[in-house]
Short mmCIF file of C-alpha atoms in Angstrom, two decimals:
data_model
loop_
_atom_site.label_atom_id
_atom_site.label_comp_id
_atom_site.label_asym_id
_atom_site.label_seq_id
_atom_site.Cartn_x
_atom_site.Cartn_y
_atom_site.Cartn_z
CA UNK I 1 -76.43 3.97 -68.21
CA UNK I 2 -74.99 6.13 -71.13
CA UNK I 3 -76.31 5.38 -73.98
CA UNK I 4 -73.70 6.02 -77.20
CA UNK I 5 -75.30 5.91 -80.80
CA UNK I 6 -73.04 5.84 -84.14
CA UNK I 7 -73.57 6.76 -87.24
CA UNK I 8 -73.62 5.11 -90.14
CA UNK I 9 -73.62 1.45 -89.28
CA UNK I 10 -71.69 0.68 -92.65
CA UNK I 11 -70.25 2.64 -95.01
CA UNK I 12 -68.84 2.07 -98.37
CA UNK I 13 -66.00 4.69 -100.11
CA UNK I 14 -64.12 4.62 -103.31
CA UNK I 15 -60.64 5.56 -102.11
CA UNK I 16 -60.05 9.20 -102.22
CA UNK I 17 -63.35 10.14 -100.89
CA UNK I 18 -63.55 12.26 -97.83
CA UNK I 19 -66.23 10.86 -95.23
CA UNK I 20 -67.70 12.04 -91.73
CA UNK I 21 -68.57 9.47 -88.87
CA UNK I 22 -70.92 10.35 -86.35
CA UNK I 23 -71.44 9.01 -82.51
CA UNK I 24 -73.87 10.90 -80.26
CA UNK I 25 -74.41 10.32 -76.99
CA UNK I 26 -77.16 10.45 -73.55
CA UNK I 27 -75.18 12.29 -71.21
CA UNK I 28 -72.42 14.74 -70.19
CA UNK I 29 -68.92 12.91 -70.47
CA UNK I 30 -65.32 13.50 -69.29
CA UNK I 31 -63.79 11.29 -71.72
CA UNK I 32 -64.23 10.61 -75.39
CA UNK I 33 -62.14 8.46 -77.90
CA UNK I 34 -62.14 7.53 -81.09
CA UNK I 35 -60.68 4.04 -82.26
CA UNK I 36 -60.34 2.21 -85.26
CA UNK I 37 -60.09 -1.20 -85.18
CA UNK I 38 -58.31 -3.42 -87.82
CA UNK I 39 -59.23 -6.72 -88.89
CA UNK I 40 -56.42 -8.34 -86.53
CA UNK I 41 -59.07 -6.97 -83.90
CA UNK I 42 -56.27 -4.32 -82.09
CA UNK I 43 -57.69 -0.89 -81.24
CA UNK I 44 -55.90 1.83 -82.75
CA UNK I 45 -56.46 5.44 -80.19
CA UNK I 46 -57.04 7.52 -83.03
CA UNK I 47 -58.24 10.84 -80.40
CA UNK I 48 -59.15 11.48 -76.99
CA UNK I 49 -61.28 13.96 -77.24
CA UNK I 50 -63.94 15.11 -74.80
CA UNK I 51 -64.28 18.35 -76.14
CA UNK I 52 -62.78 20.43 -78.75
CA UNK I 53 -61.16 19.96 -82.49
CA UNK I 54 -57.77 17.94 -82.65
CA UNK I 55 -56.16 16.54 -86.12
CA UNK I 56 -53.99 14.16 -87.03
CA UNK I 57 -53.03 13.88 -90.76
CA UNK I 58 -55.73 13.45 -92.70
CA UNK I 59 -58.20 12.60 -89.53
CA UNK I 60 -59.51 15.17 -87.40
CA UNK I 61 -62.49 15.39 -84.67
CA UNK I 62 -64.69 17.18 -83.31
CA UNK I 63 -66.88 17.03 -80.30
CA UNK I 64 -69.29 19.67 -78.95
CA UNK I 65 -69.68 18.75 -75.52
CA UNK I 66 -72.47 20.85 -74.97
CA UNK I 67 -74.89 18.92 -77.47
CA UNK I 68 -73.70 15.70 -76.73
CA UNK I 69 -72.11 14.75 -80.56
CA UNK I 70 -68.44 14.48 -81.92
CA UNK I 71 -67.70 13.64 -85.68
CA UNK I 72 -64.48 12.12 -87.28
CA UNK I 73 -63.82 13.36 -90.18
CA UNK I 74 -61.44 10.91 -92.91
CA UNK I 75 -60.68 12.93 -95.60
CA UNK I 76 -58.24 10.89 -98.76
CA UNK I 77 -59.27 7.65 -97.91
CA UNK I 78 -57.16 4.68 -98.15
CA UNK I 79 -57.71 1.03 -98.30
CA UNK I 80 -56.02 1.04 -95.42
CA UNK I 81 -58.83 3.09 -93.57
CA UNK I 82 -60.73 -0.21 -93.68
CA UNK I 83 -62.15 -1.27 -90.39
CA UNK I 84 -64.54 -0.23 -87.77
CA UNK I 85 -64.59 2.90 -86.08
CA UNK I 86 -65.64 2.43 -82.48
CA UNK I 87 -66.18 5.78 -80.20
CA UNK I 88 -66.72 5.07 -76.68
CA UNK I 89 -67.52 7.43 -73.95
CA UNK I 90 -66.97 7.58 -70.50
CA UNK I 91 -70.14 9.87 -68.33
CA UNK I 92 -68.95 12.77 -66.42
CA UNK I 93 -70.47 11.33 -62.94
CA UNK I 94 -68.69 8.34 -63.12
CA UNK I 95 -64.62 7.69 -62.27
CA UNK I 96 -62.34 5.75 -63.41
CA UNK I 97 -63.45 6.43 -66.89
CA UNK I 98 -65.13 3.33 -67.65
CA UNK I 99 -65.91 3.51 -71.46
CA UNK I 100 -68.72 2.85 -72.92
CA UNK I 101 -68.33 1.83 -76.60
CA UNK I 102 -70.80 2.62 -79.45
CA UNK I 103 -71.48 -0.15 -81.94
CA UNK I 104 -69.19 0.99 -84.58
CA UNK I 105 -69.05 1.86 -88.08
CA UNK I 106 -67.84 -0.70 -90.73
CA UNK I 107 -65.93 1.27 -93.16
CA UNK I 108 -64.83 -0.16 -96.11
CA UNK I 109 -62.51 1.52 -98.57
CA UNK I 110 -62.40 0.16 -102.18
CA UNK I 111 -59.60 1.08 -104.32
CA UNK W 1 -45.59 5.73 -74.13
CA UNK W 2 -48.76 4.18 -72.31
CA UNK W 3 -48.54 0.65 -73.36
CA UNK W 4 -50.06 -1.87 -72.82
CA UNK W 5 -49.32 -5.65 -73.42
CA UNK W 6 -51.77 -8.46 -73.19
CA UNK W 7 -50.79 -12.04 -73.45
CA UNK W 8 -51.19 -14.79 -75.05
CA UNK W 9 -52.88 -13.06 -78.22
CA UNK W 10 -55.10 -16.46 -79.42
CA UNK W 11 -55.51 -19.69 -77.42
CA UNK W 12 -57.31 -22.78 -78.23
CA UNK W 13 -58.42 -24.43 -75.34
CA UNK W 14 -61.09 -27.86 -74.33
CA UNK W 15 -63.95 -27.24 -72.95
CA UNK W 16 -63.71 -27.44 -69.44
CA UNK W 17 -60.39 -26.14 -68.89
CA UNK W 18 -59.35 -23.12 -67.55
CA UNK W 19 -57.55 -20.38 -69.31
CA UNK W 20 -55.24 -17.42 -67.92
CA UNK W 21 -54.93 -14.29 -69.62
CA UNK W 22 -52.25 -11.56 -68.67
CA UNK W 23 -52.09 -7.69 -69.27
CA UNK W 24 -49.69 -5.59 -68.36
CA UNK W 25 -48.43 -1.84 -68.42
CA UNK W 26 -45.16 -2.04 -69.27
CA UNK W 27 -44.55 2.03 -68.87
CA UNK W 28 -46.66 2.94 -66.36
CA UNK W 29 -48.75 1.87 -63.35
CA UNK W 30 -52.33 1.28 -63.52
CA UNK W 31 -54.37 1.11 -60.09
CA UNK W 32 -57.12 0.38 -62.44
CA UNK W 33 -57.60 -1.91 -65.28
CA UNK W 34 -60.69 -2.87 -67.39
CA UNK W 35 -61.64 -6.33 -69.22
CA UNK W 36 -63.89 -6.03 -72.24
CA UNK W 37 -64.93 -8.94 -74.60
CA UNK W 38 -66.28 -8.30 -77.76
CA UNK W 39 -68.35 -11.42 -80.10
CA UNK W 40 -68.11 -11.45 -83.85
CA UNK W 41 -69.61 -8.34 -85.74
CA UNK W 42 -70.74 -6.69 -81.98
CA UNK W 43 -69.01 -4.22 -79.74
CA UNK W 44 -67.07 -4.34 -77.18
CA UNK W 45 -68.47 -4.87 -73.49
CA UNK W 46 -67.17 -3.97 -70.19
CA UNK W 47 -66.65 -7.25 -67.98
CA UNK W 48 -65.17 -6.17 -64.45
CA UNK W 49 -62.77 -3.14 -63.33
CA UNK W 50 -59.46 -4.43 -61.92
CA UNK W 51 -58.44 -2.91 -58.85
CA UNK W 52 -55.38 -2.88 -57.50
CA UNK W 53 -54.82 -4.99 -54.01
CA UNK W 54 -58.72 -5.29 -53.47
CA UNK W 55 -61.75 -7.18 -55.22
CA UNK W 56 -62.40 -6.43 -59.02
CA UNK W 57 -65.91 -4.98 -59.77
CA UNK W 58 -67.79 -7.07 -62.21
CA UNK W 59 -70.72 -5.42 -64.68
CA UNK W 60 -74.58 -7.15 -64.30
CA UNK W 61 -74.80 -10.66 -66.02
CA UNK W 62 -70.30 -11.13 -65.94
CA UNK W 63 -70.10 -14.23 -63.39
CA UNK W 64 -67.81 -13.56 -61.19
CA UNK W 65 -66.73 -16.92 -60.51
CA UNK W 66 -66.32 -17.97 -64.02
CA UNK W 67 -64.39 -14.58 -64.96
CA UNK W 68 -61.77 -14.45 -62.18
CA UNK W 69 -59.46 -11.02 -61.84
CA UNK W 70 -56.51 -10.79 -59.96
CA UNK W 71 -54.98 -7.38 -60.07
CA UNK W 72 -51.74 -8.37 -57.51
CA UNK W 73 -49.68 -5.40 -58.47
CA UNK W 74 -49.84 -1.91 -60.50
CA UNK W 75 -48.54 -3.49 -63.62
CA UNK W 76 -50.55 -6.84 -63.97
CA UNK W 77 -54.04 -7.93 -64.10
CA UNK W 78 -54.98 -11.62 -65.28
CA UNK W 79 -58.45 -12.74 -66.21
CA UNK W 80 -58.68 -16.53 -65.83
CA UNK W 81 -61.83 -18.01 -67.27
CA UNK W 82 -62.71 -20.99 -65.51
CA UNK W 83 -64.16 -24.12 -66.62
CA UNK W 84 -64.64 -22.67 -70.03
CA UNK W 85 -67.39 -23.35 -72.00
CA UNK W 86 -67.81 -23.15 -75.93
CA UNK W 87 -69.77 -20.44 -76.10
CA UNK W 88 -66.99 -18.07 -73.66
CA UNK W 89 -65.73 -18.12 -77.13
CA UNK W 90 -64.68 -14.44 -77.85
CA UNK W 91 -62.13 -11.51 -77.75
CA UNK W 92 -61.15 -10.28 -74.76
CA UNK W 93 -58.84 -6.76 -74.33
CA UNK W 94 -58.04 -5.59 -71.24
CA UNK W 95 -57.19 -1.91 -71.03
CA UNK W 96 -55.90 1.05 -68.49
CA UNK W 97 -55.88 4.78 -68.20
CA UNK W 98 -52.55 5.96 -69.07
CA UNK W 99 -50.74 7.64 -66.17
CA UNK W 100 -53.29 7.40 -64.13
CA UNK W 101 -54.92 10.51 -64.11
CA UNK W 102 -57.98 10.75 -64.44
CA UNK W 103 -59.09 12.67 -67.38
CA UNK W 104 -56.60 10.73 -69.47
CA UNK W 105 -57.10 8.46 -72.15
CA UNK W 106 -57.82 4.50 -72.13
CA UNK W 107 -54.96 2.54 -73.58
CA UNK W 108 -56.20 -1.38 -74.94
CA UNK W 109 -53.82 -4.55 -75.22
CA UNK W 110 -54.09 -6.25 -78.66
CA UNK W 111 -56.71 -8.61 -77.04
CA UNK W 112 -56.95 -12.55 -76.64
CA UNK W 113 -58.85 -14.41 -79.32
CA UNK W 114 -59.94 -17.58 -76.86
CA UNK W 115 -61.53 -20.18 -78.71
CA UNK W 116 -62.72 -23.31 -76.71
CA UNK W 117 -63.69 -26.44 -78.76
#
């Protein structure tokens, strides 16, 4: 299967600090998300995106398809930002977009 | 738009006892519906695909007779694990593609937090 590798497994930010998470992955996809999950455990769809730049306050992404990476980028950090950040892919021969998920990076914001 | 609702969100249950969990989309239909359970500090992991009106698919290792999906309309899926065991301990989020097309994203319930004792 797919294999999806993140990047860094923990990290550690003084609030304020701008920071860039990385996933790469084994194969061609049709769908890629981003998701940050909070310490009640719910997943927060921060982006589908399987290809492209999209930004949303002060996240964006970016994945180039073509060399199978994408990077979210968290600039200002908050406390709030605390979590993991989970990307999950889904491979371009398969359907019904079963995801697979990458094993996260702990991100922890201090203030 | 594209939500989805799981229920209950923590249950404590005795071991040996079974255990239903619901999810729902409450604004659109889902033919298809996934079941994931993630263990402390680890990701999550695909269980079984929920189909709609026919037999769920279930992921190598996922017992399908312990983990039993009914997907009876395009709006429901439950998960019901059976006989449950201490260590079937875990999170469990169930999740569907909203409006069904196919290059759209994955929307996730808040999860189940089932802890048997």
């Amino acid at each position: 299967g797919i294999q999806v590798e993140q990047s860094p497994p923990d990290l550690i930010l003084q609030e304020g600090a701008n920071s860039t998470l990385r996933c790469n992955f084994s194969d061609s996809v049709n769908n890629l998300q981003w998701f940050h999950q909070n310490p009640w455990g719910q997943l927060i769809n921060l982006f589908y995106i399987p290809s492209g730049t999209k930004q949303n306050g002060r996240l964006s992404a970016t994945t180039v398809a073509t060399e199978r990476y994408s990077l979210l980028y968290i600039s200002s950090s908050q406390t709030t930002d605390s979590g993991v950040y989970f990307c999950a892919v889904a491979p371009r021969e398969t359907s019904g977009s079963r995801l697979t998920f990458g094993e996260g990076t702990q991100l922890t914001v201090n203030p | 738009g594209a939500v989805v609702s799981q229920h209950p969100s923590w249950v404590i249950c005795k071991s040996g006892t079974s255990v239903k969990i619901e999810c729902r989309s409450l604004d659109f239909q889902a033919t298809t519906m996934f079941w994931y359970r993630q263990f402390p500090k680890q990701s999550l992991m695909l269980m079984a695909t929920s189909n709609e009106g026919s037999k769920a698919t279930y992921e190598q290792g996922v017992e399908k007779d312990k983990f039993l999906i009914n997907h009876a309309s395009l709006t429901l899926s439950t998960l019901t694990v059976t006989s449950a065991h201490p260590e079937d301990s875990s999170f469990y989020i169930c999740s569907a593609r909203g409006g069904g097309q196919f290059d759209s994203p994955l929307h996730f319930g808040n999860g189940t937090r089932l802890t048997v004792t």
